[in-house]
Amino acid sequence: MDTQLEELLIGYALGILSADEQQSVEIQIANNPLLRTKIQQLQRTVHQLALAAPKVQPTPLVKQQLLARARASKQTSPITRPAARKLSLAWALTLALLVALGGWNIGLRGENNQLRSDIAGLEREVADERIRRVQADERIAKAEQAVSFVVAQTTTSRQLAGTEQSPTAVGTMYMQPGNQTAVLVVDGLQPLPEGQVYQFWLARAGQEPIPSDQFLVSTNGHAQLVITADSQVNDFQQVMVTIEVAGGAQTVPGTTVLAGNL
Protein backbone atom coordinates (compact mmCIF):
# COMPACT_ATOMS: atom_id res chain seq x y z
CA MET A 1 0.00 0.00 0.00
CA ASP A 2 1.52 3.41 -1.04
CA THR A 3 2.12 6.15 1.50
CA GLN A 4 -0.49 8.53 0.06
CA LEU A 5 -3.26 5.95 0.25
CA GLU A 6 -2.17 4.99 3.79
CA GLU A 7 -2.40 8.66 4.80
CA LEU A 8 -5.85 8.98 3.25
CA LEU A 9 -7.12 5.88 5.10
CA ILE A 10 -5.80 7.21 8.43
CA GLY A 11 -7.33 10.61 7.73
CA TYR A 12 -10.65 8.96 6.85
CA ALA A 13 -10.67 6.98 10.12
CA LEU A 14 -9.90 10.18 12.06
CA GLY A 15 -12.50 12.21 10.13
CA ILE A 16 -10.09 14.96 9.01
CA LEU A 17 -10.41 14.65 5.20
CA SER A 18 -12.04 17.17 2.92
CA ALA A 19 -15.32 16.24 1.27
CA ASP A 20 -13.55 15.40 -2.04
CA GLU A 21 -10.91 13.28 -0.33
CA GLN A 22 -13.52 11.47 1.72
CA GLN A 23 -15.56 10.71 -1.42
CA SER A 24 -12.43 9.44 -3.18
CA VAL A 25 -11.66 7.06 -0.29
CA GLU A 26 -15.21 5.79 -0.14
CA ILE A 27 -15.16 4.96 -3.86
CA GLN A 28 -11.94 2.98 -3.42
CA ILE A 29 -13.05 1.02 -0.37
CA ALA A 30 -16.41 0.21 -1.99
CA ASN A 31 -14.58 -1.86 -4.60
CA ASN A 32 -11.80 -3.23 -2.39
CA PRO A 33 -12.59 -5.63 0.51
CA LEU A 34 -9.03 -5.33 1.86
CA LEU A 35 -9.33 -1.55 2.13
CA ARG A 36 -12.72 -1.91 3.86
CA THR A 37 -11.15 -4.25 6.42
CA LYS A 38 -8.27 -1.81 6.95
CA ILE A 39 -10.66 1.10 7.49
CA GLN A 40 -12.76 -0.92 9.97
CA GLN A 41 -9.63 -1.85 11.94
CA LEU A 42 -8.49 1.79 12.09
CA GLN A 43 -11.96 3.00 13.16
CA ARG A 44 -12.19 0.34 15.91
CA THR A 45 -8.77 1.30 17.20
CA VAL A 46 -9.66 5.00 17.27
CA HIS A 47 -12.88 4.15 19.12
CA GLN A 48 -11.03 1.99 21.70
CA LEU A 49 -8.51 4.74 22.36
CA ALA A 50 -11.28 7.25 22.85
CA LEU A 51 -12.91 4.96 25.41
CA ALA A 52 -9.61 4.21 27.15
CA ALA A 53 -8.57 7.84 27.53
CA PRO A 54 -9.57 9.33 30.91
CA LYS A 55 -11.86 12.34 30.93
CA VAL A 56 -10.06 15.48 32.20
CA GLN A 57 -11.82 18.78 32.93
CA PRO A 58 -9.49 21.67 31.98
CA THR A 59 -8.91 24.37 34.56
CA PRO A 60 -10.13 27.95 33.92
CA LEU A 61 -6.52 29.04 33.31
CA VAL A 62 -6.02 26.41 30.63
CA LYS A 63 -9.28 27.45 28.96
CA GLN A 64 -8.14 31.10 28.85
CA GLN A 65 -4.78 30.16 27.36
CA LEU A 66 -6.42 28.02 24.65
CA LEU A 67 -8.83 30.82 23.71
CA ALA A 68 -5.98 33.32 23.61
CA ARG A 69 -4.01 31.09 21.25
CA ALA A 70 -7.06 30.61 19.04
CA ARG A 71 -7.58 34.40 18.77
CA ALA A 72 -3.90 34.95 18.06
CA SER A 73 -3.93 32.30 15.31
CA LYS A 74 -6.62 34.27 13.44
CA GLN A 75 -4.34 37.32 13.28
CA THR A 76 -1.39 35.42 11.74
CA SER A 77 -1.12 34.46 8.09
CA PRO A 78 -3.22 31.37 7.31
CA ILE A 79 -1.54 28.09 6.50
CA THR A 80 -1.78 27.18 2.86
CA ARG A 81 -3.77 24.12 1.88
CA PRO A 82 -0.74 21.90 1.07
CA ALA A 83 0.98 22.90 4.30
CA ALA A 84 -2.19 22.32 6.30
CA ARG A 85 -2.65 18.97 4.60
CA LYS A 86 0.92 17.95 5.40
CA LEU A 87 0.55 19.09 9.00
CA SER A 88 -2.75 17.21 9.37
CA LEU A 89 -1.24 14.04 7.99
CA ALA A 90 1.74 14.36 10.32
CA TRP A 91 -0.64 14.66 13.24
CA ALA A 92 -2.68 11.79 11.81
CA LEU A 93 0.34 9.51 11.60
CA THR A 94 1.33 10.41 15.15
CA LEU A 95 -2.18 9.80 16.41
CA ALA A 96 -2.37 6.51 14.51
CA LEU A 97 0.79 5.38 16.28
CA LEU A 98 -0.70 6.40 19.62
CA VAL A 99 -3.89 4.58 18.71
CA ALA A 100 -1.97 1.43 17.87
CA LEU A 101 -0.03 1.65 21.12
CA GLY A 102 -3.27 2.25 23.01
CA GLY A 103 -4.88 -0.82 21.46
CA TRP A 104 -1.76 -2.86 22.24
CA ASN A 105 -1.89 -1.65 25.85
CA ILE A 106 -5.59 -2.53 26.12
CA GLY A 107 -4.82 -5.99 24.77
CA LEU A 108 -2.03 -6.46 27.29
CA ARG A 109 -4.33 -5.49 30.16
CA GLY A 110 -6.90 -8.02 28.99
CA GLU A 111 -4.26 -10.75 28.70
CA ASN A 112 -2.93 -9.85 32.15
CA ASN A 113 -6.39 -10.11 33.71
CA GLN A 114 -6.95 -13.47 32.00
CA LEU A 115 -3.55 -14.69 33.24
CA ARG A 116 -4.42 -13.70 36.80
CA SER A 117 -7.73 -15.52 36.52
CA ASP A 118 -5.98 -18.64 35.18
CA ILE A 119 -3.43 -18.56 38.01
CA ALA A 120 -6.19 -18.22 40.63
CA GLY A 121 -7.99 -21.20 39.09
CA LEU A 122 -4.81 -23.30 39.18
CA GLU A 123 -4.19 -22.35 42.81
CA ARG A 124 -7.71 -23.51 43.72
CA GLU A 125 -7.15 -26.79 41.88
CA VAL A 126 -3.85 -27.35 43.71
CA ALA A 127 -5.51 -26.64 47.07
CA ASP A 128 -8.36 -29.05 46.26
CA GLU A 129 -5.87 -31.73 45.21
CA ARG A 130 -3.96 -31.32 48.49
CA ILE A 131 -7.19 -31.78 50.45
CA ARG A 132 -8.02 -34.92 48.43
CA ARG A 133 -4.54 -36.32 49.11
CA VAL A 134 -4.82 -35.64 52.84
CA GLN A 135 -8.23 -37.34 52.92
CA ALA A 136 -6.86 -40.29 50.95
CA ASP A 137 -3.90 -40.58 53.32
CA GLU A 138 -6.29 -40.56 56.29
CA ARG A 139 -8.40 -43.33 54.73
CA ILE A 140 -5.29 -45.42 54.03
CA ALA A 141 -4.03 -44.92 57.59
CA LYS A 142 -7.39 -45.98 59.04
CA ALA A 143 -7.51 -49.02 56.76
CA GLU A 144 -4.01 -50.07 57.83
CA GLN A 145 -4.96 -49.56 61.48
CA ALA A 146 -8.09 -51.68 61.01
CA VAL A 147 -6.18 -54.52 59.34
CA SER A 148 -3.50 -54.56 62.03
CA PHE A 149 -6.19 -54.58 64.71
CA VAL A 150 -8.23 -57.37 63.13
CA VAL A 151 -5.29 -59.76 62.63
CA ALA A 152 -3.86 -59.27 66.13
CA GLN A 153 -3.83 -62.43 68.29
CA THR A 154 -5.75 -60.79 71.13
CA THR A 155 -8.62 -59.68 68.87
CA THR A 156 -12.01 -61.37 69.24
CA SER A 157 -15.12 -60.84 67.12
CA ARG A 158 -18.87 -60.45 67.71
CA GLN A 159 -21.60 -60.74 65.09
CA LEU A 160 -24.31 -58.18 64.39
CA ALA A 161 -27.52 -59.34 62.68
CA GLY A 162 -29.89 -57.42 60.45
CA THR A 163 -33.30 -56.41 61.78
CA GLU A 164 -36.68 -56.56 60.02
CA GLN A 165 -35.89 -53.17 58.45
CA SER A 166 -32.67 -54.56 56.91
CA PRO A 167 -32.80 -58.39 56.87
CA THR A 168 -29.89 -58.82 54.43
CA ALA A 169 -27.46 -56.75 56.51
CA VAL A 170 -24.65 -58.39 58.47
CA GLY A 171 -21.88 -56.99 60.61
CA THR A 172 -18.79 -58.05 62.52
CA MET A 173 -17.26 -56.14 65.41
CA TYR A 174 -13.61 -56.80 66.25
CA MET A 175 -12.52 -55.96 69.79
CA GLN A 176 -9.74 -56.58 72.30
CA PRO A 177 -10.07 -56.96 76.09
CA GLY A 178 -9.19 -53.74 77.90
CA ASN A 179 -9.02 -51.71 74.67
CA GLN A 180 -11.23 -48.70 73.88
CA THR A 181 -10.79 -49.25 70.14
CA ALA A 182 -12.91 -51.56 68.01
CA VAL A 183 -13.32 -52.18 64.28
CA LEU A 184 -16.77 -52.55 62.70
CA VAL A 185 -17.27 -54.16 59.28
CA VAL A 186 -20.76 -54.14 57.74
CA ASP A 187 -22.23 -55.51 54.51
CA GLY A 188 -25.67 -55.62 52.92
CA LEU A 189 -26.85 -52.19 54.07
CA GLN A 190 -28.72 -50.02 51.58
CA PRO A 191 -27.08 -46.74 50.50
CA LEU A 192 -29.01 -43.91 52.13
CA PRO A 193 -30.53 -40.86 50.42
CA GLU A 194 -28.90 -37.49 50.89
CA GLY A 195 -29.51 -36.06 54.37
CA GLN A 196 -29.33 -39.42 56.21
CA VAL A 197 -26.45 -41.39 57.79
CA TYR A 198 -25.85 -44.63 59.64
CA GLN A 199 -24.78 -44.31 63.28
CA PHE A 200 -23.12 -46.80 65.63
CA TRP A 201 -24.21 -47.07 69.30
CA LEU A 202 -22.87 -48.86 72.39
CA ALA A 203 -24.99 -49.70 75.45
CA ARG A 204 -24.24 -50.86 78.99
CA ALA A 205 -26.71 -53.08 80.82
CA GLY A 206 -29.77 -51.11 81.98
CA GLN A 207 -28.48 -47.79 80.57
CA GLU A 208 -29.28 -45.61 77.60
CA PRO A 209 -27.24 -46.25 74.43
CA ILE A 210 -24.23 -43.98 73.84
CA PRO A 211 -23.90 -42.48 70.34
CA SER A 212 -20.70 -43.14 68.45
CA ASP A 213 -19.43 -42.77 64.88
CA GLN A 214 -21.56 -41.92 61.84
CA PHE A 215 -20.86 -43.46 58.45
CA LEU A 216 -22.13 -44.17 54.95
CA VAL A 217 -21.86 -47.33 52.89
CA SER A 218 -20.61 -47.94 49.37
CA THR A 219 -22.94 -48.74 46.48
CA ASN A 220 -22.64 -52.44 47.33
CA GLY A 221 -23.58 -51.83 50.98
CA HIS A 222 -20.09 -52.16 52.52
CA ALA A 223 -18.44 -50.03 55.20
CA GLN A 224 -15.49 -50.36 57.56
CA LEU A 225 -14.73 -48.01 60.42
CA VAL A 226 -12.51 -47.73 63.47
CA ILE A 227 -14.44 -46.88 66.65
CA THR A 228 -13.12 -45.37 69.88
CA ALA A 229 -15.38 -45.75 72.94
CA ASP A 230 -15.30 -43.67 76.12
CA SER A 231 -14.03 -46.71 78.03
CA GLN A 232 -12.85 -50.23 77.24
CA VAL A 233 -15.22 -51.88 74.78
CA ASN A 234 -15.81 -54.99 76.96
CA ASP A 235 -17.57 -52.72 79.50
CA PHE A 236 -20.53 -52.63 77.08
CA GLN A 237 -23.10 -55.40 76.61
CA GLN A 238 -24.85 -54.39 73.39
CA VAL A 239 -24.15 -52.55 70.12
CA MET A 240 -26.40 -51.40 67.29
CA VAL A 241 -26.48 -49.45 64.00
CA THR A 242 -29.32 -47.03 63.31
CA ILE A 243 -30.49 -44.67 60.57
CA GLU A 244 -30.30 -40.99 61.56
CA VAL A 245 -30.63 -37.55 60.05
CA ALA A 246 -27.28 -36.17 58.85
CA GLY A 247 -25.39 -34.94 61.90
CA GLY A 248 -26.48 -37.92 63.98
CA ALA A 249 -28.53 -38.30 67.15
CA GLN A 250 -27.31 -37.71 70.69
CA THR A 251 -29.99 -39.34 72.87
CA VAL A 252 -32.77 -41.38 71.26
CA PRO A 253 -31.64 -43.80 68.51
CA GLY A 254 -33.55 -43.92 65.24
CA THR A 255 -34.49 -47.00 63.21
CA THR A 256 -32.24 -49.96 64.12
CA VAL A 257 -30.87 -51.95 61.15
CA LEU A 258 -28.12 -53.98 62.88
CA ALA A 259 -27.78 -55.20 66.47
CA GLY A 260 -25.64 -57.59 68.47
CA ASN A 261 -24.55 -58.60 71.99
CA LEU A 262 -21.02 -58.38 73.31
Coordinates of C-alpha atoms in Angstrom, one line a residue:
M1 CA 0.0 0.0 0.0
D2 CA 1.5 3.4 -1.0
T3 CA 2.1 6.2 1.5
Q4 CA -0.5 8.5 0.1
L5 CA -3.3 6.0 0.2
E6 CA -2.2 5.0 3.8
E7 CA -2.4 8.7 4.8
L8 CA -5.8 9.0 3.2
L9 CA -7.1 5.9 5.1
I10 CA -5.8 7.2 8.4
G11 CA -7.3 10.6 7.7
Y12 CA -10.6 9.0 6.8
A13 CA -10.7 7.0 10.1
L14 CA -9.9 10.2 12.1
G15 CA -12.5 12.2 10.1
I16 CA -10.1 15.0 9.0
L17 CA -10.4 14.6 5.2
S18 CA -12.0 17.2 2.9
A19 CA -15.3 16.2 1.3
D20 CA -13.6 15.4 -2.0
E21 CA -10.9 13.3 -0.3
Q22 CA -13.5 11.5 1.7
Q23 CA -15.6 10.7 -1.4
S24 CA -12.4 9.4 -3.2
V25 CA -11.7 7.1 -0.3
E26 CA -15.2 5.8 -0.1
I27 CA -15.2 5.0 -3.9
Q28 CA -11.9 3.0 -3.4
I29 CA -13.1 1.0 -0.4
A30 CA -16.4 0.2 -2.0
N31 CA -14.6 -1.9 -4.6
N32 CA -11.8 -3.2 -2.4
P33 CA -12.6 -5.6 0.5
L34 CA -9.0 -5.3 1.9
L35 CA -9.3 -1.6 2.1
R36 CA -12.7 -1.9 3.9
T37 CA -11.2 -4.2 6.4
K38 CA -8.3 -1.8 6.9
I39 CA -10.7 1.1 7.5
Q40 CA -12.8 -0.9 10.0
Q41 CA -9.6 -1.8 11.9
L42 CA -8.5 1.8 12.1
Q43 CA -12.0 3.0 13.2
R44 CA -12.2 0.3 15.9
T45 CA -8.8 1.3 17.2
V46 CA -9.7 5.0 17.3
H47 CA -12.9 4.2 19.1
Q48 CA -11.0 2.0 21.7
L49 CA -8.5 4.7 22.4
A50 CA -11.3 7.2 22.8
L51 CA -12.9 5.0 25.4
A52 CA -9.6 4.2 27.2
A53 CA -8.6 7.8 27.5
P54 CA -9.6 9.3 30.9
K55 CA -11.9 12.3 30.9
V56 CA -10.1 15.5 32.2
Q57 CA -11.8 18.8 32.9
P58 CA -9.5 21.7 32.0
T59 CA -8.9 24.4 34.6
P60 CA -10.1 28.0 33.9
L61 CA -6.5 29.0 33.3
V62 CA -6.0 26.4 30.6
K63 CA -9.3 27.4 29.0
Q64 CA -8.1 31.1 28.9
Q65 CA -4.8 30.2 27.4
L66 CA -6.4 28.0 24.7
L67 CA -8.8 30.8 23.7
A68 CA -6.0 33.3 23.6
R69 CA -4.0 31.1 21.2
A70 CA -7.1 30.6 19.0
R71 CA -7.6 34.4 18.8
A72 CA -3.9 34.9 18.1
S73 CA -3.9 32.3 15.3
K74 CA -6.6 34.3 13.4
Q75 CA -4.3 37.3 13.3
T76 CA -1.4 35.4 11.7
S77 CA -1.1 34.5 8.1
P78 CA -3.2 31.4 7.3
I79 CA -1.5 28.1 6.5
T80 CA -1.8 27.2 2.9
R81 CA -3.8 24.1 1.9
P82 CA -0.7 21.9 1.1
A83 CA 1.0 22.9 4.3
A84 CA -2.2 22.3 6.3
R85 CA -2.6 19.0 4.6
K86 CA 0.9 17.9 5.4
L87 CA 0.5 19.1 9.0
S88 CA -2.8 17.2 9.4
L89 CA -1.2 14.0 8.0
A90 CA 1.7 14.4 10.3
W91 CA -0.6 14.7 13.2
A92 CA -2.7 11.8 11.8
L93 CA 0.3 9.5 11.6
T94 CA 1.3 10.4 15.1
L95 CA -2.2 9.8 16.4
A96 CA -2.4 6.5 14.5
L97 CA 0.8 5.4 16.3
L98 CA -0.7 6.4 19.6
V99 CA -3.9 4.6 18.7
A100 CA -2.0 1.4 17.9
L101 CA 0.0 1.7 21.1
G102 CA -3.3 2.3 23.0
G103 CA -4.9 -0.8 21.5
W104 CA -1.8 -2.9 22.2
N105 CA -1.9 -1.6 25.9
I106 CA -5.6 -2.5 26.1
G107 CA -4.8 -6.0 24.8
L108 CA -2.0 -6.5 27.3
R109 CA -4.3 -5.5 30.2
G110 CA -6.9 -8.0 29.0
E111 CA -4.3 -10.8 28.7
N112 CA -2.9 -9.8 32.2
N113 CA -6.4 -10.1 33.7
Q114 CA -6.9 -13.5 32.0
L115 CA -3.6 -14.7 33.2
R116 CA -4.4 -13.7 36.8
S117 CA -7.7 -15.5 36.5
D118 CA -6.0 -18.6 35.2
I119 CA -3.4 -18.6 38.0
A120 CA -6.2 -18.2 40.6
G121 CA -8.0 -21.2 39.1
L122 CA -4.8 -23.3 39.2
E123 CA -4.2 -22.3 42.8
R124 CA -7.7 -23.5 43.7
E125 CA -7.2 -26.8 41.9
V126 CA -3.9 -27.3 43.7
A127 CA -5.5 -26.6 47.1
D128 CA -8.4 -29.1 46.3
E129 CA -5.9 -31.7 45.2
R130 CA -4.0 -31.3 48.5
I131 CA -7.2 -31.8 50.4
R132 CA -8.0 -34.9 48.4
R133 CA -4.5 -36.3 49.1
V134 CA -4.8 -35.6 52.8
Q135 CA -8.2 -37.3 52.9
A136 CA -6.9 -40.3 50.9
D137 CA -3.9 -40.6 53.3
E138 CA -6.3 -40.6 56.3
R139 CA -8.4 -43.3 54.7
I140 CA -5.3 -45.4 54.0
A141 CA -4.0 -44.9 57.6
K142 CA -7.4 -46.0 59.0
A143 CA -7.5 -49.0 56.8
E144 CA -4.0 -50.1 57.8
Q145 CA -5.0 -49.6 61.5
A146 CA -8.1 -51.7 61.0
V147 CA -6.2 -54.5 59.3
S148 CA -3.5 -54.6 62.0
F149 CA -6.2 -54.6 64.7
V150 CA -8.2 -57.4 63.1
V151 CA -5.3 -59.8 62.6
A152 CA -3.9 -59.3 66.1
Q153 CA -3.8 -62.4 68.3
T154 CA -5.7 -60.8 71.1
T155 CA -8.6 -59.7 68.9
T156 CA -12.0 -61.4 69.2
S157 CA -15.1 -60.8 67.1
R158 CA -18.9 -60.4 67.7
Q159 CA -21.6 -60.7 65.1
L160 CA -24.3 -58.2 64.4
A161 CA -27.5 -59.3 62.7
G162 CA -29.9 -57.4 60.5
T163 CA -33.3 -56.4 61.8
E164 CA -36.7 -56.6 60.0
Q165 CA -35.9 -53.2 58.5
S166 CA -32.7 -54.6 56.9
P167 CA -32.8 -58.4 56.9
T168 CA -29.9 -58.8 54.4
A169 CA -27.5 -56.7 56.5
V170 CA -24.7 -58.4 58.5
G171 CA -21.9 -57.0 60.6
T172 CA -18.8 -58.1 62.5
M173 CA -17.3 -56.1 65.4
Y174 CA -13.6 -56.8 66.3
M175 CA -12.5 -56.0 69.8
Q176 CA -9.7 -56.6 72.3
P177 CA -10.1 -57.0 76.1
G178 CA -9.2 -53.7 77.9
N179 CA -9.0 -51.7 74.7
Q180 CA -11.2 -48.7 73.9
T181 CA -10.8 -49.3 70.1
A182 CA -12.9 -51.6 68.0
V183 CA -13.3 -52.2 64.3
L184 CA -16.8 -52.6 62.7
V185 CA -17.3 -54.2 59.3
V186 CA -20.8 -54.1 57.7
D187 CA -22.2 -55.5 54.5
G188 CA -25.7 -55.6 52.9
L189 CA -26.9 -52.2 54.1
Q190 CA -28.7 -50.0 51.6
P191 CA -27.1 -46.7 50.5
L192 CA -29.0 -43.9 52.1
P193 CA -30.5 -40.9 50.4
E194 CA -28.9 -37.5 50.9
G195 CA -29.5 -36.1 54.4
Q196 CA -29.3 -39.4 56.2
V197 CA -26.4 -41.4 57.8
Y198 CA -25.9 -44.6 59.6
Q199 CA -24.8 -44.3 63.3
F200 CA -23.1 -46.8 65.6
W201 CA -24.2 -47.1 69.3
L202 CA -22.9 -48.9 72.4
A203 CA -25.0 -49.7 75.5
R204 CA -24.2 -50.9 79.0
A205 CA -26.7 -53.1 80.8
G206 CA -29.8 -51.1 82.0
Q207 CA -28.5 -47.8 80.6
E208 CA -29.3 -45.6 77.6
P209 CA -27.2 -46.2 74.4
I210 CA -24.2 -44.0 73.8
P211 CA -23.9 -42.5 70.3
S212 CA -20.7 -43.1 68.4
D213 CA -19.4 -42.8 64.9
Q214 CA -21.6 -41.9 61.8
F215 CA -20.9 -43.5 58.5
L216 CA -22.1 -44.2 55.0
V217 CA -21.9 -47.3 52.9
S218 CA -20.6 -47.9 49.4
T219 CA -22.9 -48.7 46.5
N220 CA -22.6 -52.4 47.3
G221 CA -23.6 -51.8 51.0
H222 CA -20.1 -52.2 52.5
A223 CA -18.4 -50.0 55.2
Q224 CA -15.5 -50.4 57.6
L225 CA -14.7 -48.0 60.4
V226 CA -12.5 -47.7 63.5
I227 CA -14.4 -46.9 66.6
T228 CA -13.1 -45.4 69.9
A229 CA -15.4 -45.7 72.9
D230 CA -15.3 -43.7 76.1
S231 CA -14.0 -46.7 78.0
Q232 CA -12.8 -50.2 77.2
V233 CA -15.2 -51.9 74.8
N234 CA -15.8 -55.0 77.0
D235 CA -17.6 -52.7 79.5
F236 CA -20.5 -52.6 77.1
Q237 CA -23.1 -55.4 76.6
Q238 CA -24.9 -54.4 73.4
V239 CA -24.2 -52.5 70.1
M240 CA -26.4 -51.4 67.3
V241 CA -26.5 -49.5 64.0
T242 CA -29.3 -47.0 63.3
I243 CA -30.5 -44.7 60.6
E244 CA -30.3 -41.0 61.6
V245 CA -30.6 -37.6 60.1
A246 CA -27.3 -36.2 58.8
G247 CA -25.4 -34.9 61.9
G248 CA -26.5 -37.9 64.0
A249 CA -28.5 -38.3 67.1
Q250 CA -27.3 -37.7 70.7
T251 CA -30.0 -39.3 72.9
V252 CA -32.8 -41.4 71.3
P253 CA -31.6 -43.8 68.5
G254 CA -33.5 -43.9 65.2
T255 CA -34.5 -47.0 63.2
T256 CA -32.2 -50.0 64.1
V257 CA -30.9 -51.9 61.1
L258 CA -28.1 -54.0 62.9
A259 CA -27.8 -55.2 66.5
G260 CA -25.6 -57.6 68.5
N261 CA -24.5 -58.6 72.0
L262 CA -21.0 -58.4 73.3

